[in-house]
C-alpha atoms as a printed R data frame, in Angstrom:
    type eleno elety resid chain resno       x       y       z
1   ATOM     1    CA   UNK     A     1  59.379 129.081  79.300
2   ATOM     2    CA   UNK     A     2  61.865 127.383  78.309
3   ATOM     3    CA   UNK     A     3  60.230 125.149  76.066
4   ATOM     4    CA   UNK     A     4  58.197 128.016  74.681
5   ATOM     5    CA   UNK     A     5  61.036 130.131  73.224
6   ATOM     6    CA   UNK     A     6  62.549 127.018  72.160
7   ATOM     7    CA   UNK     A     7  59.742 126.473  69.731
8   ATOM     8    CA   UNK     A     8  58.685 129.909  69.195
9   ATOM     9    CA   UNK     A     9  62.231 131.273  68.503
10  ATOM    10    CA   UNK     A    10  63.463 131.393  64.333
11  ATOM    11    CA   UNK     A    11  63.684 128.137  62.721
12  ATOM    12    CA   UNK     A    12  67.289 129.901  61.050
13  ATOM    13    CA   UNK     A    13  68.804 130.130  65.433
14  ATOM    14    CA   UNK     A    14  67.636 126.499  66.037
15  ATOM    15    CA   UNK     A    15  69.140 125.137  62.249
16  ATOM    16    CA   UNK     A    16  72.550 127.484  63.344
17  ATOM    17    CA   UNK     A    17  72.345 125.900  66.463
18  ATOM    18    CA   UNK     A    18  72.156 122.707  65.204
19  ATOM    19    CA   UNK     A    19  74.968 123.120  62.849
20  ATOM    20    CA   UNK     A    20  77.004 124.871  65.396
21  ATOM    21    CA   UNK     A    21  76.771 121.633  67.807
22  ATOM    22    CA   UNK     A    22  77.825 119.007  64.961
23  ATOM    23    CA   UNK     A    23  80.346 121.413  63.962
24  ATOM    24    CA   UNK     A    24  81.838 120.644  67.729
25  ATOM    25    CA   UNK     A    25  81.601 117.711  67.655
26  ATOM    26    CA   UNK     A    26  82.902 117.028  64.473
27  ATOM    27    CA   UNK     A    27  86.183 118.672  66.558
28  ATOM    28    CA   UNK     A    28  86.043 116.987  69.854
29  ATOM    29    CA   UNK     A    29  88.018 114.060  71.414
30  ATOM    30    CA   UNK     A    30  85.274 112.019  73.568
31  ATOM    31    CA   UNK     A    31  87.759 110.870  76.182
32  ATOM    32    CA   UNK     A    32  90.191 114.372  76.243
33  ATOM    33    CA   UNK     A    33  88.050 117.285  75.502
34  ATOM    34    CA   UNK     A    34  86.124 117.260  78.697
35  ATOM    35    CA   UNK     A    35  85.298 120.495  80.634
36  ATOM    36    CA   UNK     A    36  84.345 124.228  79.558
37  ATOM    37    CA   UNK     A    37  87.830 125.257  79.139
38  ATOM    38    CA   UNK     A    38  88.196 122.727  76.456
39  ATOM    39    CA   UNK     A    39  85.145 122.429  74.210
40  ATOM    40    CA   UNK     A    40  85.390 126.466  74.087
41  ATOM    41    CA   UNK     A    41  89.154 126.319  72.914
42  ATOM    42    CA   UNK     A    42  87.955 123.075  70.388
43  ATOM    43    CA   UNK     A    43  84.508 125.427  69.299
44  ATOM    44    CA   UNK     A    44  84.837 129.250  70.078
45  ATOM    45    CA   UNK     A    45  81.749 129.866  68.460
46  ATOM    46    CA   UNK     A    46  79.482 127.516  70.629
47  ATOM    47    CA   UNK     A    47  78.791 129.318  73.654
48  ATOM    48    CA   UNK     A    48  77.061 132.488  71.718
49  ATOM    49    CA   UNK     A    49  75.205 130.599  69.104
50  ATOM    50    CA   UNK     A    50  73.700 128.424  71.996
51  ATOM    51    CA   UNK     A    51  72.769 131.823  74.143
52  ATOM    52    CA   UNK     A    52  71.477 133.084  71.692
53  ATOM    53    CA   UNK     A    53  69.383 130.473  70.502
54  ATOM    54    CA   UNK     A    54  68.553 129.701  74.184
55  ATOM    55    CA   UNK     A    55  69.247 125.946  73.754
56  ATOM    56    CA   UNK     A    56  72.629 126.816  76.836
57  ATOM    57    CA   UNK     A    57  69.073 126.641  79.150
58  ATOM    58    CA   UNK     A    58  69.270 123.678  78.590
59  ATOM    59    CA   UNK     A    59  72.857 122.340  80.210
60  ATOM    60    CA   UNK     A    60  73.544 123.035  83.580
61  ATOM    61    CA   UNK     A    61  73.553 126.353  85.170
62  ATOM    62    CA   UNK     A    62  77.387 125.710  85.898
63  ATOM    63    CA   UNK     A    63  78.143 124.743  82.675
64  ATOM    64    CA   UNK     A    64  80.504 127.530  81.600
65  ATOM    65    CA   UNK     A    65  82.126 127.469  85.393
66  ATOM    66    CA   UNK     A    66  85.841 125.983  85.618
67  ATOM    67    CA   UNK     A    67  86.534 122.929  86.446
68  ATOM    68    CA   UNK     A    68  82.873 121.482  84.936
69  ATOM    69    CA   UNK     A    69  82.350 117.841  83.446
70  ATOM    70    CA   UNK     A    70  80.814 119.235  80.311
71  ATOM    71    CA   UNK     A    71  81.464 116.956  77.145
72  ATOM    72    CA   UNK     A    72  80.780 115.486  73.668
73  ATOM    73    CA   UNK     A    73  78.013 113.396  75.266
74  ATOM    74    CA   UNK     A    74  76.517 116.556  76.650
75  ATOM    75    CA   UNK     A    75  76.258 118.346  74.007
76  ATOM    76    CA   UNK     A    76  74.906 114.905  71.841
77  ATOM    77    CA   UNK     A    77  72.726 114.823  74.776
78  ATOM    78    CA   UNK     A    78  71.342 118.467  74.104
79  ATOM    79    CA   UNK     A    79  70.756 118.177  71.198
80  ATOM    80    CA   UNK     A    80  69.274 114.939  71.162
81  ATOM    81    CA   UNK     A    81  66.815 116.161  73.753
82  ATOM    82    CA   UNK     A    82  65.699 119.578  71.542
83  ATOM    83    CA   UNK     A    83  65.293 118.201  68.260
84  ATOM    84    CA   UNK     A    84  62.910 115.785  70.013
85  ATOM    85    CA   UNK     A    85  60.917 119.053  71.506
86  ATOM    86    CA   UNK     A    86  61.338 120.642  68.027
87  ATOM    87    CA   UNK     A    87  60.050 118.036  66.067
88  ATOM    88    CA   UNK     A    88  57.163 116.409  68.707
89  ATOM    89    CA   UNK     A    89  53.948 118.459  67.117
90  ATOM    90    CA   UNK     A    90  52.185 120.627  70.434
91  ATOM    91    CA   UNK     A    91  48.848 118.849  71.035
92  ATOM    92    CA   UNK     A    92  46.089 120.772  73.749
93  ATOM    93    CA   UNK     A    93  47.362 123.657  75.732
94  ATOM    94    CA   UNK     A    94  50.421 124.604  76.390
95  ATOM    95    CA   UNK     A    95  52.120 122.662  79.599
96  ATOM    96    CA   UNK     A    96  52.766 125.199  82.748
97  ATOM    97    CA   UNK     A    97  56.162 125.825  83.310
98  ATOM    98    CA   UNK     A    98  56.261 127.337  87.435
99  ATOM    99    CA   UNK     A    99  58.339 125.104  88.491
100 ATOM   100    CA   UNK     A   100  60.395 124.094  85.656
101 ATOM   101    CA   UNK     A   101  63.819 126.105  86.692
102 ATOM   102    CA   UNK     A   102  63.066 124.410  90.173
103 ATOM   103    CA   UNK     A   103  63.387 121.039  88.644
104 ATOM   104    CA   UNK     A   104  65.871 121.886  86.562
105 ATOM   105    CA   UNK     A   105  67.981 122.917  89.194
106 ATOM   106    CA   UNK     A   106  67.630 119.629  90.631
107 ATOM   107    CA   UNK     A   107  68.562 117.708  87.783
108 ATOM   108    CA   UNK     A   108  71.700 119.970  87.573
109 ATOM   109    CA   UNK     A   109  72.301 118.803  91.233
110 ATOM   110    CA   UNK     A   110  71.733 115.315  90.275
111 ATOM   111    CA   UNK     A   111  74.350 115.441  87.695
112 ATOM   112    CA   UNK     A   112  77.151 117.532  89.242
113 ATOM   113    CA   UNK     A   113  76.974 114.580  91.870
114 ATOM   114    CA   UNK     A   114  78.262 112.085  89.795
115 ATOM   115    CA   UNK     A   115  78.296 108.437  88.842
116 ATOM   116    CA   UNK     A   116  78.470 105.794  91.858
117 ATOM   117    CA   UNK     A   117  81.273 106.128  93.446
118 ATOM   118    CA   UNK     A   118  81.354 110.388  93.298
119 ATOM   119    CA   UNK     A   119  77.840 109.846  95.690
120 ATOM   120    CA   UNK     A   120  79.478 106.863  97.448
121 ATOM   121    CA   UNK     A   121  82.749 109.828  98.678
122 ATOM   122    CA   UNK     A   122  79.315 112.711  99.110
123 ATOM   123    CA   UNK     A   123  77.762 109.890 101.569
124 ATOM   124    CA   UNK     A   124  80.668 109.421 103.082
125 ATOM   125    CA   UNK     A   125  81.981 113.108 103.770
126 ATOM   126    CA   UNK     A   126  78.253 113.441 105.333
127 ATOM   127    CA   UNK     A   127  78.892 110.986 107.776
128 ATOM   128    CA   UNK     A   128  82.086 112.524 108.912
129 ATOM   129    CA   UNK     A   129  81.701 115.477 108.472
130 ATOM   130    CA   UNK     A   130  81.826 117.463 112.067
131 ATOM   131    CA   UNK     A   131  78.020 118.671 112.990
132 ATOM   132    CA   UNK     A   132  77.160 122.780 113.804
133 ATOM   133    CA   UNK     A   133  75.453 121.345 117.392
134 ATOM   134    CA   UNK     A   134  78.662 120.631 118.941
135 ATOM   135    CA   UNK     A   135  76.903 118.725 121.375
136 ATOM   136    CA   UNK     A   136  74.981 116.211 119.338
137 ATOM   137    CA   UNK     A   137  75.681 112.853 117.967
138 ATOM   138    CA   UNK     A   138  78.891 111.719 116.459
139 ATOM   139    CA   UNK     A   139  79.359 110.001 113.318
140 ATOM   140    CA   UNK     A   140  79.111 107.150 114.477
141 ATOM   141    CA   UNK     A   141  75.191 107.787 116.118
142 ATOM   142    CA   UNK     A   142  74.141 109.403 112.967
143 ATOM   143    CA   UNK     A   143  75.827 106.126 110.980
144 ATOM   144    CA   UNK     A   144  73.080 104.240 113.286
145 ATOM   145    CA   UNK     A   145  70.188 106.336 113.207
146 ATOM   146    CA   UNK     A   146  70.511 106.104 109.247
147 ATOM   147    CA   UNK     A   147  70.949 102.352 109.453
148 ATOM   148    CA   UNK     A   148  67.667 102.017 111.504
149 ATOM   149    CA   UNK     A   149  69.012 100.444 113.856
150 ATOM   150    CA   UNK     A   150  66.972  99.738 116.885
151 ATOM   151    CA   UNK     A   151  68.925 100.252 120.927
152 ATOM   152    CA   UNK     A   152  68.093  97.021 121.745
153 ATOM   153    CA   UNK     A   153  70.087  95.394 118.897
154 ATOM   154    CA   UNK     A   154  72.827  98.213 119.497
155 ATOM   155    CA   UNK     A   155  73.023  97.149 123.278
156 ATOM   156    CA   UNK     A   156  73.093  93.203 122.187
157 ATOM   157    CA   UNK     A   157  76.187  94.601 119.515
158 ATOM   158    CA   UNK     A   158  77.733  96.381 122.072
159 ATOM   159    CA   UNK     A   159  77.643  93.237 124.772
160 ATOM   160    CA   UNK     A   160  78.921  90.176 122.295
161 ATOM   161    CA   UNK     A   161  82.002  93.220 121.088
162 ATOM   162    CA   UNK     A   162  82.457  93.666 124.554
163 ATOM   163    CA   UNK     A   163  82.341  89.657 125.249
164 ATOM   164    CA   UNK     A   164  84.756  88.406 122.359
165 ATOM   165    CA   UNK     A   165  87.032  91.286 123.143
166 ATOM   166    CA   UNK     A   166  87.129  90.291 126.825
167 ATOM   167    CA   UNK     A   167  87.449  86.318 125.758
168 ATOM   168    CA   UNK     A   168  90.510  87.376 123.116
169 ATOM   169    CA   UNK     A   169  92.331  88.897 126.068
170 ATOM   170    CA   UNK     A   170  91.825  86.093 128.400
171 ATOM   171    CA   UNK     A   171  93.413  83.517 124.762
172 ATOM   172    CA   UNK     A   172  95.938  85.731 125.099
173 ATOM   173    CA   UNK     A   173  97.038  85.602 128.263
174 ATOM   174    CA   UNK     A   174  96.747  81.693 128.689
175 ATOM   175    CA   UNK     A   175  98.248  81.136 125.601
176 ATOM   176    CA   UNK     A   176 101.422  83.327 126.889
177 ATOM   177    CA   UNK     A   177 101.175  81.629 130.463
178 ATOM   178    CA   UNK     A   178 101.738  78.164 128.505
179 ATOM   179    CA   UNK     A   179 104.711  79.781 126.489
180 ATOM   180    CA   UNK     A   180 106.335  80.861 129.670
181 ATOM   181    CA   UNK     A   181 105.732  77.395 131.295
182 ATOM   182    CA   UNK     A   182 107.451  75.723 128.484
183 ATOM   183    CA   UNK     A   183 110.094  77.279 128.444
184 ATOM   184    CA   UNK     A   184 111.209  76.793 131.840
185 ATOM   185    CA   UNK     A   185 110.202  73.415 132.036
186 ATOM   186    CA   UNK     A   186 112.568  73.477 128.799
187 ATOM   187    CA   UNK     A   187 115.240  75.381 129.627
188 ATOM   188    CA   UNK     A   188 115.404  73.508 133.292
189 ATOM   189    CA   UNK     A   189 115.681  69.771 131.474
190 ATOM   190    CA   UNK     A   190 118.246  71.797 129.223
191 ATOM   191    CA   UNK     A   191 120.438  72.429 132.138
192 ATOM   192    CA   UNK     A   192 119.798  68.841 133.966
193 ATOM   193    CA   UNK     A   193 121.113  67.230 130.041
194 ATOM   194    CA   UNK     A   194 124.086  68.920 131.000
195 ATOM   195    CA   UNK     A   195 124.861  68.974 134.022
196 ATOM   196    CA   UNK     A   196 124.506  65.218 133.594
197 ATOM   197    CA   UNK     A   197 127.048  64.942 130.498
198 ATOM   198    CA   UNK     A   198 130.906  64.934 130.950
199 ATOM   199    CA   UNK     A   199 131.129  68.066 129.002
200 ATOM   200    CA   UNK     A   200 129.653  70.191 132.278
201 ATOM   201    CA   UNK     A   201 132.575  68.645 134.108
202 ATOM   202    CA   UNK     A   202 135.909  69.735 132.794
203 ATOM   203    CA   UNK     A   203 137.291  68.678 129.859
204 ATOM   204    CA   UNK     A   204 136.392  66.112 127.439
205 ATOM   205    CA   UNK     A   205 138.154  62.791 126.757
206 ATOM   206    CA   UNK     A   206 137.432  60.026 124.787
207 ATOM   207    CA   UNK     A   207 136.541  57.572 127.560
208 ATOM   208    CA   UNK     A   208 134.281  60.179 128.655
209 ATOM   209    CA   UNK     A   209 132.718  58.924 124.997
210 ATOM   210    CA   UNK     A   210 132.979  55.836 125.474
211 ATOM   211    CA   UNK     A   211 130.237  56.021 128.387
212 ATOM   212    CA   UNK     A   212 127.479  58.256 127.069
213 ATOM   213    CA   UNK     A   213 124.930  57.441 124.572
214 ATOM   214    CA   UNK     A   214 125.515  56.320 121.513
215 ATOM   215    CA   UNK     A   215 123.814  58.679 119.734
216 ATOM   216    CA   UNK     A   216 125.508  61.799 122.127
217 ATOM   217    CA   UNK     A   217 128.882  60.384 120.692
218 ATOM   218    CA   UNK     A   218 128.888  62.458 117.964
219 ATOM   219    CA   UNK     A   219 128.964  65.517 119.241
220 ATOM   220    CA   UNK     A   220 131.426  64.938 122.180
221 ATOM   221    CA   UNK     A   221 133.432  63.891 119.762
222 ATOM   222    CA   UNK     A   222 133.184  67.167 117.493
223 ATOM   223    CA   UNK     A   223 133.692  68.850 120.722
224 ATOM   224    CA   UNK     A   224 137.274  66.898 121.089
225 ATOM   225    CA   UNK     A   225 138.300  67.452 117.855
226 ATOM   226    CA   UNK     A   226 137.882  70.995 118.012
227 ATOM   227    CA   UNK     A   227 139.765  70.980 120.899
228 ATOM   228    CA   UNK     A   228 142.318  68.666 119.940
229 ATOM   229    CA   UNK     A   229 143.101  71.520 116.792
230 ATOM   230    CA   UNK     A   230 142.665  74.507 118.902
231 ATOM   231    CA   UNK     A   231 145.473  74.123 120.857
232 ATOM   232    CA   UNK     A   232 147.353  72.384 117.774
233 ATOM   233    CA   UNK     A   233 146.789  75.979 116.387
234 ATOM   234    CA   UNK     A   234 145.085  74.527 113.655
235 ATOM   235    CA   UNK     A   235 141.342  76.298 114.693
236 ATOM   236    CA   UNK     A   236 140.310  79.303 116.230
237 ATOM   237    CA   UNK     A   237 138.835  78.929 120.034
238 ATOM   238    CA   UNK     A   238 135.693  77.596 118.514
239 ATOM   239    CA   UNK     A   239 133.017  78.228 121.553
240 ATOM   240    CA   UNK     A   240 131.082  80.783 119.463
241 ATOM   241    CA   UNK     A   241 131.699  78.985 115.749
242 ATOM   242    CA   UNK     A   242 128.735  76.719 114.709
243 ATOM   243    CA   UNK     A   243 129.231  73.858 113.424
244 ATOM   244    CA   UNK     A   244 129.326  74.663 109.960
245 ATOM   245    CA   UNK     A   245 132.350  77.325 110.644
246 ATOM   246    CA   UNK     A   246 134.071  74.660 112.452
247 ATOM   247    CA   UNK     A   247 134.146  72.616 109.172
248 ATOM   248    CA   UNK     A   248 135.764  76.005 107.654
249 ATOM   249    CA   UNK     A   249 137.891  77.802 109.632
250 ATOM   250    CA   UNK     A   250 139.650  73.997 110.466
251 ATOM   251    CA   UNK     A   251 143.118  73.925 108.616
252 ATOM   252    CA   UNK     A   252 142.711  70.426 107.878
253 ATOM   253    CA   UNK     A   253 144.865  69.352 105.381
254 ATOM   254    CA   UNK     A   254 144.782  65.843 104.461
255 ATOM   255    CA   UNK     A   255 141.441  65.661 101.988
256 ATOM   256    CA   UNK     A   256 140.156  62.292 103.933
257 ATOM   257    CA   UNK     A   257 140.712  63.558 107.050
258 ATOM   258    CA   UNK     A   258 138.652  66.634 105.663
259 ATOM   259    CA   UNK     A   259 135.662  64.352 104.656
260 ATOM   260    CA   UNK     A   260 135.952  62.520 108.084
261 ATOM   261    CA   UNK     A   261 135.590  66.007 109.811
262 ATOM   262    CA   UNK     A   262 132.665  67.090 107.379
263 ATOM   263    CA   UNK     A   263 130.897  64.124 107.560
264 ATOM   264    CA   UNK     A   264 131.059  63.913 111.526
265 ATOM   265    CA   UNK     A   265 129.877  67.466 111.705
266 ATOM   266    CA   UNK     A   266 127.202  66.838 109.345
267 ATOM   267    CA   UNK     A   267 125.930  64.072 111.521
268 ATOM   268    CA   UNK     A   268 126.019  66.239 114.446
269 ATOM   269    CA   UNK     A   269 123.512  68.626 112.686
270 ATOM   270    CA   UNK     A   270 121.428  65.607 111.465
271 ATOM   271    CA   UNK     A   271 120.856  64.653 115.377
272 ATOM   272    CA   UNK     A   272 120.095  68.122 116.735
273 ATOM   273    CA   UNK     A   273 117.786  68.824 114.154
274 ATOM   274    CA   UNK     A   274 116.541  65.837 112.476
275 ATOM   275    CA   UNK     A   275 112.867  65.064 112.895
276 ATOM   276    CA   UNK     A   276 113.148  60.981 112.498
277 ATOM   277    CA   UNK     A   277 116.211  59.410 114.631
278 ATOM   278    CA   UNK     A   278 120.181  59.057 113.044
279 ATOM   279    CA   UNK     A   279 120.486  55.379 112.552
280 ATOM   280    CA   UNK     A   280 122.792  53.415 114.858
281 ATOM   281    CA   UNK     A   281 124.684  51.831 112.023
282 ATOM   282    CA   UNK     A   282 125.501  55.581 110.724
283 ATOM   283    CA   UNK     A   283 126.073  57.061 114.357
284 ATOM   284    CA   UNK     A   284 128.829  54.158 114.734
285 ATOM   285    CA   UNK     A   285 130.307  54.875 111.795
286 ATOM   286    CA   UNK     A   286 131.097  58.667 112.719
287 ATOM   287    CA   UNK     A   287 132.386  57.760 115.916
288 ATOM   288    CA   UNK     A   288 134.721  56.002 113.891
289 ATOM   289    CA   UNK     A   289 136.093  58.498 111.833
290 ATOM   290    CA   UNK     A   290 136.358  61.062 114.470
291 ATOM   291    CA   UNK     A   291 138.439  58.396 116.379
292 ATOM   292    CA   UNK     A   292 141.037  57.749 113.572
293 ATOM   293    CA   UNK     A   293 141.173  61.398 112.813
294 ATOM   294    CA   UNK     A   294 141.643  62.196 116.570
295 ATOM   295    CA   UNK     A   295 144.682  59.551 116.596
296 ATOM   296    CA   UNK     A   296 145.837  61.595 113.536
297 ATOM   297    CA   UNK     A   297 146.373  64.833 114.621
298 ATOM   298    CA   UNK     A   298 147.169  63.773 117.639
299 ATOM   299    CA   UNK     A   299 150.545  62.455 115.827
300 ATOM   300    CA   UNK     A   300 150.671  64.998 113.435
301 ATOM   301    CA   UNK     A   301 150.618  67.257 116.698
302 ATOM   302    CA   UNK     A   302 153.550  65.398 118.607
303 ATOM   303    CA   UNK     A   303 155.332  65.320 115.103
304 ATOM   304    CA   UNK     A   304 154.788  69.133 114.739
């Protein structure tokens, strides 16, 4: 019916429609001019010409509704299709057009669905939309049904997932218990070491420093120097200060004494945090500098 109307229509109407489309395409921006409102604003006579010529039947049924995707590409496709149909020669009997509107409606629906991303979104929407039957299968059951997975495979996947979840839980539990055991062991060892040091028994003296192993002497010497500086009111109580804060806070006027104090602090940090053991020569030098600084602070305190 549609093709017959087009082929039997006056030639003047066909030429007018072609000219209207060509004129409109010349004024359209293929990127910006999308939608019926923008195209109608650019080409006011296009709607009337297409409707009177019958060519509008080749467009989607909703081509004049707001928010559609009518564009310059749609008009070019319409022009190419109808021009080809008008130019072709009709051979044999007239085609049957009883189901033409049904086919065009299906094409209209597929065109409105858009590209791959739009079809994917429609599929997800249909998957997660609530079913009309409240007691019907959920979205996961509908997904499995569409995928065509057998019930045996579903049960295997379920049991494997459950086993993985239980295994992961046990692994986390065992790891936490191991960390707790190591933490308690380190805490016990630290308390035992602290109880064995002279610092745990009371004030540190230089005689105590000389009795401990060489690697422990810089730390005790730094504590002894901090106590002496505190008693001389040249350092606030150092119990809550870090090693670097001790160096920055201590009031030591002599540059050479400040160098000795900073060098001793660096050796203490290396003994505590360095992955490699500190050499005996560096330890002995730090202890000697600490002894010299200890004596000089004592002399200065006595003079004061």
